[in-house]
Amino acid sequence: MNRRRFGATVAGGLLSSRLASHPLGRAARLLAAPPRVDGARLNRHLVELSRFGANPQGGVTRLAYSDADRQAREYVLGLMRDAKLTPSIDAAGNIIAARAGRDPARKPILFGSHIDSVPEGGNYDGDVGSMAAIEVAQTLGEQAITTRHPLHITIWQNEEGGLYGSRAVSGQLTADELQNVSRSGKTVGDGITFLGGDPQRLAQARRVKGDIAGYLELHIEQGGTLERDHVDIGIVEGIVGIKQWEVTVTGFANHAGTTPMDQRHDALLAAARFVEAVNRVVMSVPGRQVGTVGRIQAFPGAPNVIPGQVVCTLELRDLDASKVDSLYNRIAAEATQIGTENGTAFAFRMLHENVPAPSDPRVRSLIADAARELGLTTKVMPSGAGHDAQALATLGPMGMIFVPSIGGISHSPKEFSQPNDIVNGANVLLATLLRLDDAAWS
Ligand code: HGY
Ligand code: MN
Ligand code: MN
């Protein structure tokens, strides 16, 4: 940036800090230079956050309800206090930091993400949107900008296990799910307690449709489209629905040496055929649907014992919930056929469901305007990853902003996004938030 332009930016910044808190609010803000986040601070916070649950491969294993998760939350609470926010833990274990608006009668605008990770995950999934949300709030404070709406900066608990924190708020979490065992080994109910929530009082965290003026989430794309097409910002048109099942295959454990091949009820053989069937059925219809068997365990697990039981998972995703259901029905029918062929039986237990969520077209256009103001290119695109935003979409207008993932890699220590792209995303989040705050309909 040359000296003249740098001087103009500084002057604009000084002017905006005085205008922004001017009682004219919106009109004054339009005269001032638009606020920008402190990019160096944002990226520094991301590096500091990556310490919690850091693993030798260079990413993080920060499983929900683990010590690393709780320590990272303490770090985040400190950042929120530095940003002059008032954080608290809701009954579902989510961190909610409130910032007062000029008009307390208005419903709050929520924005945030998650900081829990998958096993051997990366340093950006959820973290970018969480750190950017705090940075946006801190920038508003430093530039003395007070929005009309109250703001709630949100860090949702256990997003990776299945949007547990955000679905508790949206009322989509069932009591049975509190017994689900999370990857940390704790049940979801015990995990909520571990984080400072109260699973007996989830109703206190509950919000209903109309309780929020809108929800925004910045996130890495977790795919390769933006990088491939050299686009700065993704504007999410909708988030896929996800259904996950635990699948138990029951056969008959027996001696691997004395049991003839034609007299076996080999649960692992049946499961292997099941995995192939999932792939074949899901690929048999046109579209962007996906199906995955992500985890499989054979019991008793000894080389000289024919597996008598297998427990695995099935996950199906698509923007169209009815397509997920029809794929599931075909897969279940194939499983029954596999079972009859070698005397095994399949049982499916639903683990959780994230319903597909379209974003709000009005919010999409605010994101597009914000990106244009910043001179950034945009692309409207679906999200093949699930996000807390799909739970919040049931409560009010939702919008998601993507920044490029290098190589399209995610859920891996190799996950990476360029610092400058992250700053672009945070500035689009900030500019969109101010537009949403000013929107006549919000
Ligand atoms: O699994 C997902 O799509 C998300 O990253 N939790
Ligand atoms: Mn995520
Ligand atoms: Mn993820």
GROMACS .gro file of C-alpha atoms and ligand atoms in nm:
model
  450
    1MET     CA    1   0.000   0.000   0.000
    2ASN     CA    2   0.159   0.340  -0.096
    3ARG     CA    3   0.199   0.615   0.164
    4ARG     CA    4  -0.087   0.837   0.029
    5ARG     CA    5  -0.330   0.547   0.028
    6PHE     CA    6  -0.206   0.433   0.372
    7GLY     CA    7  -0.267   0.784   0.506
    8ALA     CA    8  -0.620   0.790   0.361
    9THR     CA    9  -0.691   0.456   0.525
   10VAL     CA   10  -0.573   0.581   0.863
   11ALA     CA   11  -0.772   0.906   0.829
   12GLY     CA   12  -1.077   0.709   0.720
   13GLY     CA   13  -1.034   0.487   1.021
   14LEU     CA   14  -1.015   0.784   1.261
   15LEU     CA   15  -1.318   0.947   1.102
   16SER     CA   16  -1.517   0.625   1.115
   17SER     CA   17  -1.451   0.575   1.484
   18ARG     CA   18  -1.611   0.912   1.561
   19LEU     CA   19  -1.893   0.878   1.309
   20ALA     CA   20  -1.979   0.519   1.385
   21SER     CA   21  -2.109   0.588   1.734
   22HIS     CA   22  -2.286   0.899   1.609
   23PRO     CA   23  -2.659   0.886   1.697
   24LEU     CA   24  -2.728   0.884   1.323
   25GLY     CA   25  -2.588   0.528   1.329
   26ARG     CA   26  -2.643   0.394   0.978
   27ALA     CA   27  -2.621   0.726   0.795
   28ALA     CA   28  -2.302   0.817   0.977
   29ARG     CA   29  -2.160   0.475   0.910
   30LEU     CA   30  -2.221   0.512   0.540
   31LEU     CA   31  -2.007   0.830   0.540
   32ALA     CA   32  -1.719   0.665   0.730
   33ALA     CA   33  -1.467   0.423   0.585
   34PRO     CA   34  -1.603   0.070   0.636
   35PRO     CA   35  -1.442  -0.098   0.940
   36ARG     CA   36  -1.184  -0.371   0.884
   37VAL     CA   37  -1.066  -0.645   1.120
   38ASP     CA   38  -0.713  -0.667   1.258
   39GLY     CA   39  -0.589  -0.948   1.035
   40ALA     CA   40  -0.261  -1.002   1.217
   41ARG     CA   41  -0.444  -1.044   1.549
   42LEU     CA   42  -0.697  -1.283   1.395
   43ASN     CA   43  -0.430  -1.507   1.248
   44ARG     CA   44  -0.229  -1.491   1.571
   45HIS     CA   45  -0.532  -1.612   1.766
   46LEU     CA   46  -0.573  -1.901   1.522
   47VAL     CA   47  -0.213  -2.007   1.581
   48GLU     CA   48  -0.257  -1.980   1.958
   49LEU     CA   49  -0.580  -2.182   1.946
   50SER     CA   50  -0.404  -2.457   1.748
   51ARG     CA   51  -0.191  -2.530   2.058
   52PHE     CA   52  -0.486  -2.697   2.229
   53GLY     CA   53  -0.494  -3.061   2.123
   54ALA     CA   54  -0.199  -3.013   1.886
   55ASN     CA   55  -0.088  -3.348   1.746
   56PRO     CA   56   0.250  -3.455   1.602
   57GLN     CA   57   0.111  -3.454   1.247
   58GLY     CA   58   0.066  -3.075   1.265
   59GLY     CA   59  -0.310  -3.059   1.314
   60VAL     CA   60  -0.529  -3.101   1.618
   61THR     CA   61  -0.718  -3.371   1.796
   62ARG     CA   62  -0.949  -3.152   2.006
   63LEU     CA   63  -1.237  -3.392   2.063
   64ALA     CA   64  -1.555  -3.254   2.213
   65TYR     CA   65  -1.564  -3.299   2.592
   66SER     CA   66  -1.188  -3.370   2.608
   67ASP     CA   67  -0.944  -3.182   2.831
   68ALA     CA   68  -0.807  -3.013   2.517
   69ASP     CA   69  -1.158  -2.896   2.430
   70ARG     CA   70  -1.215  -2.753   2.775
   71GLN     CA   71  -0.876  -2.582   2.783
   72ALA     CA   72  -0.935  -2.432   2.439
   73ARG     CA   73  -1.271  -2.302   2.560
   74GLU     CA   74  -1.099  -2.132   2.853
   75TYR     CA   75  -0.864  -1.963   2.604
   76VAL     CA   76  -1.162  -1.853   2.394
   77LEU     CA   77  -1.343  -1.715   2.700
   78GLY     CA   78  -1.033  -1.504   2.768
   79LEU     CA   79  -1.034  -1.367   2.413
   80MET     CA   80  -1.402  -1.280   2.452
   81ARG     CA   81  -1.335  -1.086   2.772
   82ASP     CA   82  -1.044  -0.905   2.602
   83ALA     CA   83  -1.297  -0.810   2.333
   84LYS     CA   84  -1.518  -0.655   2.605
   85LEU     CA   85  -1.781  -0.927   2.560
   86THR     CA   86  -1.980  -1.095   2.836
   87PRO     CA   87  -1.945  -1.470   2.781
   88SER     CA   88  -2.155  -1.735   2.955
   89ILE     CA   89  -2.219  -2.109   2.913
   90ASP     CA   90  -2.575  -2.201   2.826
   91ALA     CA   91  -2.745  -2.514   2.961
   92ALA     CA   92  -2.641  -2.706   2.647
   93GLY     CA   93  -2.272  -2.625   2.707
   94ASN     CA   94  -2.244  -2.365   2.428
   95ILE     CA   95  -2.043  -2.046   2.486
   96ILE     CA   96  -2.263  -1.743   2.419
   97ALA     CA   97  -2.100  -1.398   2.446
   98ALA     CA   98  -2.347  -1.110   2.441
   99ARG     CA   99  -2.283  -0.758   2.311
  100ALA     CA  100  -2.556  -0.499   2.377
  101GLY     CA  101  -2.728  -0.324   2.085
  102ARG     CA  102  -2.878   0.023   2.066
  103ASP     CA  103  -3.229  -0.125   2.060
  104PRO     CA  104  -3.263  -0.403   2.322
  105ALA     CA  105  -3.616  -0.474   2.196
  106ARG     CA  106  -3.469  -0.618   1.875
  107LYS     CA  107  -3.391  -0.989   1.845
  108PRO     CA  108  -3.018  -1.073   1.858
  109ILE     CA  109  -2.803  -1.146   1.556
  110LEU     CA  110  -2.598  -1.459   1.622
  111PHE     CA  111  -2.265  -1.539   1.459
  112GLY     CA  112  -1.992  -1.792   1.539
  113SER     CA  113  -1.886  -2.151   1.479
  114HIS     CA  114  -1.722  -2.440   1.670
  115ILE     CA  115  -1.374  -2.526   1.802
  116ASP     CA  116  -1.404  -2.901   1.858
  117SER     CA  117  -1.233  -3.118   1.596
  118VAL     CA  118  -1.241  -3.465   1.446
  119PRO     CA  119  -0.961  -3.703   1.548
  120GLU     CA  120  -0.639  -3.588   1.373
  121GLY     CA  121  -0.821  -3.289   1.227
  122GLY     CA  122  -0.693  -2.956   1.102
  123ASN     CA  123  -0.635  -2.608   1.245
  124TYR     CA  124  -0.908  -2.427   1.048
  125ASP     CA  125  -1.237  -2.624   1.051
  126GLY     CA  126  -1.460  -2.426   1.287
  127ASP     CA  127  -1.165  -2.233   1.429
  128VAL     CA  128  -1.167  -1.975   1.147
  129GLY     CA  129  -1.532  -1.884   1.203
  130SER     CA  130  -1.494  -1.884   1.580
  131MET     CA  131  -1.185  -1.663   1.592
  132ALA     CA  132  -1.327  -1.435   1.321
  133ALA     CA  133  -1.651  -1.386   1.515
  134ILE     CA  134  -1.457  -1.272   1.822
  135GLU     CA  135  -1.233  -1.052   1.604
  136VAL     CA  136  -1.540  -0.889   1.445
  137ALA     CA  137  -1.684  -0.815   1.790
  138GLN     CA  138  -1.350  -0.675   1.909
  139THR     CA  139  -1.325  -0.454   1.599
  140LEU     CA  140  -1.675  -0.318   1.656
  141GLY     CA  141  -1.574  -0.229   2.012
  142GLU     CA  142  -1.249  -0.066   1.908
  143GLN     CA  143  -1.424   0.139   1.640
  144ALA     CA  144  -1.699   0.235   1.886
  145ILE     CA  145  -1.966   0.089   1.660
  146THR     CA  146  -2.287  -0.011   1.837
  147THR     CA  147  -2.529  -0.213   1.627
  148ARG     CA  148  -2.907  -0.174   1.650
  149HIS     CA  149  -2.946  -0.545   1.730
  150PRO     CA  150  -2.791  -0.715   2.030
  151LEU     CA  151  -2.516  -0.953   1.914
  152HIS     CA  152  -2.454  -1.307   2.042
  153ILE     CA  153  -2.114  -1.451   1.952
  154THR     CA  154  -2.154  -1.831   1.971
  155ILE     CA  155  -1.911  -2.121   2.009
  156TRP     CA  156  -2.123  -2.435   1.961
  157GLN     CA  157  -2.026  -2.749   2.151
  158ASN     CA  158  -1.961  -3.084   1.983
  159GLU     CA  159  -2.029  -2.980   1.625
  160GLU     CA  160  -1.824  -3.270   1.491
  161GLY     CA  161  -2.019  -3.535   1.678
  162GLY     CA  162  -2.341  -3.412   1.522
  163LEU     CA  163  -2.424  -3.047   1.590
  164TYR     CA  164  -2.517  -3.137   1.947
  165GLY     CA  165  -2.488  -2.786   2.092
  166SER     CA  166  -2.667  -2.601   1.814
  167ARG     CA  167  -2.934  -2.871   1.782
  168ALA     CA  168  -3.003  -2.842   2.156
  169VAL     CA  169  -3.071  -2.472   2.101
  170SER     CA  170  -3.290  -2.536   1.795
  171GLY     CA  171  -3.486  -2.809   1.973
  172GLN     CA  172  -3.371  -3.087   1.736
  173LEU     CA  173  -3.173  -3.279   2.001
  174THR     CA  174  -3.362  -3.577   2.145
  175ALA     CA  175  -3.330  -3.695   2.505
  176ASP     CA  176  -3.207  -4.035   2.381
  177GLU     CA  177  -2.911  -3.870   2.212
  178LEU     CA  178  -2.778  -3.762   2.552
  179GLN     CA  179  -2.682  -4.128   2.597
  180ASN     CA  180  -2.479  -4.137   2.275
  181VAL     CA  181  -2.113  -4.203   2.354
  182SER     CA  182  -1.893  -3.930   2.208
  183ARG     CA  183  -1.541  -3.984   2.073
  184SER     CA  184  -1.402  -3.859   2.405
  185GLY     CA  185  -1.561  -4.162   2.575
  186LYS     CA  186  -1.809  -3.945   2.766
  187THR     CA  187  -2.179  -3.962   2.691
  188VAL     CA  188  -2.317  -3.642   2.539
  189GLY     CA  189  -2.502  -3.573   2.865
  190ASP     CA  190  -2.186  -3.612   3.076
  191GLY     CA  191  -1.998  -3.407   2.817
  192ILE     CA  192  -2.243  -3.120   2.849
  193THR     CA  193  -2.192  -3.126   3.226
  194PHE     CA  194  -1.813  -3.143   3.173
  195LEU     CA  195  -1.834  -2.819   2.972
  196GLY     CA  196  -2.040  -2.638   3.235
  197GLY     CA  197  -2.388  -2.701   3.097
  198ASP     CA  198  -2.680  -2.884   3.257
  199PRO     CA  199  -2.838  -3.167   3.052
  200GLN     CA  200  -3.136  -3.168   3.289
  201ARG     CA  201  -3.214  -2.808   3.192
  202LEU     CA  202  -3.164  -2.805   2.816
  203ALA     CA  203  -3.495  -2.619   2.785
  204GLN     CA  204  -3.318  -2.311   2.925
  205ALA     CA  205  -3.091  -2.303   2.618
  206ARG     CA  206  -3.379  -2.354   2.377
  207ARG     CA  207  -3.469  -2.082   2.125
  208VAL     CA  208  -3.772  -2.090   1.896
  209LYS     CA  209  -3.826  -1.960   1.541
  210GLY     CA  210  -3.830  -1.583   1.552
  211ASP     CA  211  -3.604  -1.561   1.857
  212ILE     CA  212  -3.311  -1.451   1.642
  213ALA     CA  213  -3.281  -1.176   1.380
  214GLY     CA  214  -3.035  -1.390   1.183
  215TYR     CA  215  -2.734  -1.620   1.199
  216LEU     CA  216  -2.402  -1.584   1.014
  217GLU     CA  217  -2.115  -1.831   1.000
  218LEU     CA  218  -1.776  -1.801   0.837
  219HIS     CA  219  -1.615  -2.138   0.760
  220ILE     CA  220  -1.347  -2.292   0.541
  221GLU     CA  221  -1.497  -2.453   0.230
  222GLN     CA  222  -1.351  -2.798   0.308
  223GLY     CA  223  -1.359  -2.867  -0.065
  224GLY     CA  224  -1.154  -2.750  -0.362
  225THR     CA  225  -1.401  -2.544  -0.567
  226LEU     CA  226  -1.299  -2.189  -0.462
  227GLU     CA  227  -0.927  -2.259  -0.503
  228ARG     CA  228  -0.980  -2.435  -0.840
  229ASP     CA  229  -1.193  -2.146  -0.972
  230HIS     CA  230  -0.972  -1.873  -0.816
  231VAL     CA  231  -1.268  -1.728  -0.625
  232ASP     CA  232  -1.222  -1.539  -0.297
  233ILE     CA  233  -1.555  -1.600  -0.120
  234GLY     CA  234  -1.816  -1.879  -0.132
  235ILE     CA  235  -2.178  -1.785  -0.067
  236VAL     CA  236  -2.349  -2.098   0.060
  237GLU     CA  237  -2.684  -2.170  -0.109
  238GLY     CA  238  -2.765  -2.462   0.119
  239ILE     CA  239  -2.617  -2.721   0.358
  240VAL     CA  240  -2.660  -3.093   0.300
  241GLY     CA  241  -2.874  -3.310   0.522
  242ILE     CA  242  -2.680  -3.579   0.705
  243LYS     CA  243  -2.804  -3.904   0.857
  244GLN     CA  244  -2.576  -4.133   1.058
  245TRP     CA  245  -2.649  -4.488   1.178
  246GLU     CA  246  -2.466  -4.740   1.391
  247VAL     CA  247  -2.486  -5.075   1.205
  248THR     CA  248  -2.450  -5.403   1.398
  249VAL     CA  249  -2.387  -5.723   1.199
  250THR     CA  250  -2.447  -6.040   1.399
  251GLY     CA  251  -2.302  -6.373   1.283
  252PHE     CA  252  -2.152  -6.659   1.481
  253ALA     CA  253  -1.804  -6.663   1.633
  254ASN     CA  254  -1.630  -6.996   1.577
  255HIS     CA  255  -1.292  -7.163   1.540
  256ALA     CA  256  -1.109  -7.027   1.234
  257GLY     CA  257  -0.929  -7.359   1.183
  258THR     CA  258  -1.196  -7.621   1.226
  259THR     CA  259  -1.500  -7.448   1.075
  260PRO     CA  260  -1.542  -7.535   0.705
  261MET     CA  261  -1.577  -7.234   0.472
  262ASP     CA  262  -1.933  -7.326   0.372
  263GLN     CA  263  -2.051  -7.348   0.736
  264ARG     CA  264  -1.952  -7.003   0.857
  265HIS     CA  265  -2.165  -6.704   0.962
  266ASP     CA  266  -1.884  -6.457   0.921
  267ALA     CA  267  -1.999  -6.111   1.035
  268LEU     CA  268  -1.695  -5.939   0.884
  269LEU     CA  269  -1.748  -6.098   0.543
  270ALA     CA  270  -2.107  -5.973   0.553
  271ALA     CA  271  -1.986  -5.627   0.659
  272ALA     CA  272  -1.732  -5.617   0.376
  273ARG     CA  273  -2.010  -5.689   0.126
  274PHE     CA  274  -2.217  -5.418   0.299
  275VAL     CA  275  -1.942  -5.158   0.254
  276GLU     CA  276  -1.926  -5.241  -0.118
  277ALA     CA  277  -2.305  -5.221  -0.144
  278VAL     CA  278  -2.312  -4.872   0.016
  279ASN     CA  279  -2.064  -4.743  -0.241
  280ARG     CA  280  -2.243  -4.909  -0.535
  281VAL     CA  281  -2.594  -4.793  -0.435
  282VAL     CA  282  -2.489  -4.433  -0.365
  283MET     CA  283  -2.304  -4.411  -0.698
  284SER     CA  284  -2.591  -4.570  -0.889
  285VAL     CA  285  -2.797  -4.248  -0.908
  286PRO     CA  286  -2.697  -3.911  -1.060
  287GLY     CA  287  -2.626  -3.622  -0.822
  288ARG     CA  288  -2.386  -3.503  -0.551
  289GLN     CA  289  -2.503  -3.743  -0.278
  290VAL     CA  290  -2.234  -3.918  -0.073
  291GLY     CA  291  -2.227  -4.230   0.144
  292THR     CA  292  -1.953  -4.341   0.382
  293VAL     CA  293  -1.871  -4.623   0.621
  294GLY     CA  294  -1.628  -4.433   0.843
  295ARG     CA  295  -1.570  -4.672   1.129
  296ILE     CA  296  -1.571  -5.054   1.159
  297GLN     CA  297  -1.485  -5.291   1.443
  298ALA     CA  298  -1.488  -5.674   1.435
  299PHE     CA  299  -1.538  -5.881   1.749
  300PRO     CA  300  -1.384  -6.065   1.920
  301GLY     CA  301  -1.102  -5.941   1.697
  302ALA     CA  302  -0.864  -6.239   1.714
  303PRO     CA  303  -0.688  -6.380   1.406
  304ASN     CA  304  -0.802  -6.735   1.484
  305VAL     CA  305  -1.169  -6.657   1.551
  306ILE     CA  306  -1.435  -6.607   1.284
  307PRO     CA  307  -1.586  -6.264   1.368
  308GLY     CA  308  -1.921  -6.315   1.534
  309GLN     CA  309  -2.009  -5.944   1.539
  310VAL     CA  310  -1.921  -5.627   1.352
  311VAL     CA  311  -2.017  -5.272   1.454
  312CYS     CA  312  -1.976  -5.006   1.188
  313THR     CA  313  -2.126  -4.672   1.087
  314LEU     CA  314  -2.325  -4.560   0.784
  315GLU     CA  315  -2.348  -4.193   0.683
  316LEU     CA  316  -2.554  -4.056   0.394
  317ARG     CA  317  -2.565  -3.691   0.281
  318ASP     CA  318  -2.754  -3.489   0.022
  319LEU     CA  319  -2.928  -3.152  -0.012
  320ASP     CA  320  -3.249  -3.352  -0.066
  321ALA     CA  321  -3.366  -3.540   0.247
  322SER     CA  322  -3.593  -3.770   0.044
  323LYS     CA  323  -3.295  -3.888  -0.162
  324VAL     CA  324  -3.111  -3.978   0.161
  325ASP     CA  325  -3.414  -4.180   0.271
  326SER     CA  326  -3.450  -4.365  -0.061
  327LEU     CA  327  -3.078  -4.452  -0.064
  328TYR     CA  328  -3.106  -4.578   0.293
  329ASN     CA  329  -3.402  -4.800   0.204
  330ARG     CA  330  -3.211  -4.954  -0.087
  331ILE     CA  331  -2.902  -5.011   0.129
  332ALA     CA  332  -3.107  -5.172   0.408
  333ALA     CA  333  -3.267  -5.407   0.153
  334GLU     CA  334  -2.924  -5.506   0.023
  335ALA     CA  335  -2.811  -5.570   0.381
  336THR     CA  336  -3.102  -5.807   0.437
  337GLN     CA  337  -3.007  -5.995   0.119
  338ILE     CA  338  -2.642  -6.016   0.229
  339GLY     CA  339  -2.758  -6.155   0.563
  340THR     CA  340  -2.968  -6.431   0.407
  341GLU     CA  341  -2.671  -6.541   0.196
  342ASN     CA  342  -2.442  -6.616   0.491
  343GLY     CA  343  -2.671  -6.644   0.792
  344THR     CA  344  -2.598  -6.306   0.945
  345ALA     CA  345  -2.834  -6.027   1.055
  346PHE     CA  346  -2.808  -5.646   1.019
  347ALA     CA  347  -2.949  -5.396   1.272
  348PHE     CA  348  -2.946  -5.017   1.213
  349ARG     CA  349  -2.961  -4.763   1.501
  350MET     CA  350  -3.002  -4.396   1.402
  351LEU     CA  351  -2.727  -4.191   1.569
  352HIS     CA  352  -2.831  -3.844   1.456
  353GLU     CA  353  -2.983  -3.643   1.178
  354ASN     CA  354  -2.896  -3.294   1.051
  355VAL     CA  355  -3.176  -3.173   0.825
  356PRO     CA  356  -3.082  -3.003   0.495
  357ALA     CA  357  -3.088  -2.625   0.528
  358PRO     CA  358  -3.121  -2.365   0.253
  359SER     CA  359  -2.965  -2.029   0.337
  360ASP     CA  360  -3.180  -1.716   0.324
  361PRO     CA  361  -3.166  -1.546  -0.019
  362ARG     CA  362  -3.177  -1.201   0.144
  363VAL     CA  363  -2.872  -1.286   0.352
  364ARG     CA  364  -2.697  -1.429   0.046
  365SER     CA  365  -2.740  -1.094  -0.127
  366LEU     CA  366  -2.603  -0.908   0.178
  367ILE     CA  367  -2.294  -1.132   0.163
  368ALA     CA  368  -2.258  -1.064  -0.210
  369ASP     CA  369  -2.285  -0.686  -0.152
  370ALA     CA  370  -2.031  -0.703   0.130
  371ALA     CA  371  -1.783  -0.898  -0.080
  372ARG     CA  372  -1.830  -0.662  -0.373
  373GLU     CA  373  -1.760  -0.361  -0.148
  374LEU     CA  374  -1.435  -0.532  -0.054
  375GLY     CA  375  -1.345  -0.597  -0.417
  376LEU     CA  376  -1.368  -0.975  -0.370
  377THR     CA  377  -1.498  -1.232  -0.617
  378THR     CA  378  -1.779  -1.467  -0.509
  379LYS     CA  379  -1.941  -1.797  -0.607
  380VAL     CA  380  -2.278  -1.933  -0.488
  381MET     CA  381  -2.228  -2.298  -0.393
  382PRO     CA  382  -2.367  -2.582  -0.177
  383SER     CA  383  -2.199  -2.710   0.137
  384GLY     CA  384  -2.118  -3.081   0.131
  385ALA     CA  385  -2.009  -3.045   0.493
  386GLY     CA  386  -2.256  -3.013   0.775
  387HIS     CA  387  -2.253  -2.704   0.993
  388ASP     CA  388  -2.418  -2.556   1.301
  389ALA     CA  389  -2.573  -2.305   1.061
  390GLN     CA  390  -2.815  -2.574   0.945
  391ALA     CA  391  -2.958  -2.601   1.296
  392LEU     CA  392  -2.977  -2.222   1.331
  393ALA     CA  393  -3.156  -2.199   0.995
  394THR     CA  394  -3.466  -2.338   1.169
  395LEU     CA  395  -3.469  -2.031   1.398
  396GLY     CA  396  -3.414  -1.742   1.157
  397PRO     CA  397  -3.249  -1.617   0.836
  398MET     CA  398  -2.913  -1.795   0.792
  399GLY     CA  399  -2.609  -1.711   0.582
  400MET     CA  400  -2.273  -1.890   0.544
  401ILE     CA  401  -1.949  -1.748   0.405
  402PHE     CA  402  -1.674  -1.980   0.275
  403VAL     CA  403  -1.306  -1.912   0.224
  404PRO     CA  404  -1.082  -2.140   0.014
  405SER     CA  405  -0.932  -2.464   0.150
  406ILE     CA  406  -0.597  -2.528  -0.016
  407GLY     CA  407  -0.611  -2.856  -0.206
  408GLY     CA  408  -0.969  -2.894  -0.087
  409ILE     CA  409  -0.829  -3.085   0.210
  410SER     CA  410  -1.012  -3.092   0.544
  411HIS     CA  411  -1.058  -3.319   0.846
  412SER     CA  412  -0.684  -3.370   0.813
  413PRO     CA  413  -0.364  -3.219   0.961
  414LYS     CA  414  -0.296  -3.106   0.603
  415GLU     CA  415  -0.595  -2.868   0.619
  416PHE     CA  416  -0.477  -2.517   0.528
  417SER     CA  417  -0.625  -2.177   0.437
  418GLN     CA  418  -0.419  -1.870   0.342
  419PRO     CA  419  -0.404  -1.600   0.616
  420ASN     CA  420  -0.514  -1.337   0.365
  421ASP     CA  421  -0.817  -1.541   0.261
  422ILE     CA  422  -0.909  -1.575   0.628
  423VAL     CA  423  -0.887  -1.196   0.672
  424ASN     CA  424  -1.103  -1.149   0.361
  425GLY     CA  425  -1.361  -1.385   0.509
  426ALA     CA  426  -1.361  -1.201   0.842
  427ASN     CA  427  -1.406  -0.864   0.669
  428VAL     CA  428  -1.697  -1.006   0.466
  429LEU     CA  429  -1.847  -1.137   0.791
  430LEU     CA  430  -1.811  -0.791   0.949
  431ALA     CA  431  -1.956  -0.606   0.650
  432THR     CA  432  -2.242  -0.856   0.617
  433LEU     CA  433  -2.321  -0.826   0.987
  434LEU     CA  434  -2.350  -0.446   0.958
  435ARG     CA  435  -2.573  -0.484   0.652
  436LEU     CA  436  -2.791  -0.738   0.831
  437ASP     CA  437  -2.809  -0.500   1.127
  438ASP     CA  438  -2.924  -0.218   0.897
  439ALA     CA  439  -3.164  -0.429   0.686
  440ALA     CA  440  -3.520  -0.304   0.702
  441TRP     CA  441  -3.644  -0.663   0.732
  442SER     CA  442  -3.415  -0.771   1.016
  443HGY     O1  443  -1.891  -3.368   0.912
  443HGY     C1  444  -1.906  -3.253   0.870
  443HGY     O2  445  -1.951  -3.234   0.759
  443HGY     C2  446  -1.869  -3.134   0.954
  443HGY     O3  447  -1.735  -3.103   0.929
  443HGY     N1  448  -1.894  -3.159   1.092
  444MN      MN  449  -1.689  -2.738   1.083
  445MN      MN  450  -1.574  -3.072   1.050
   0.00000   0.00000   0.00000
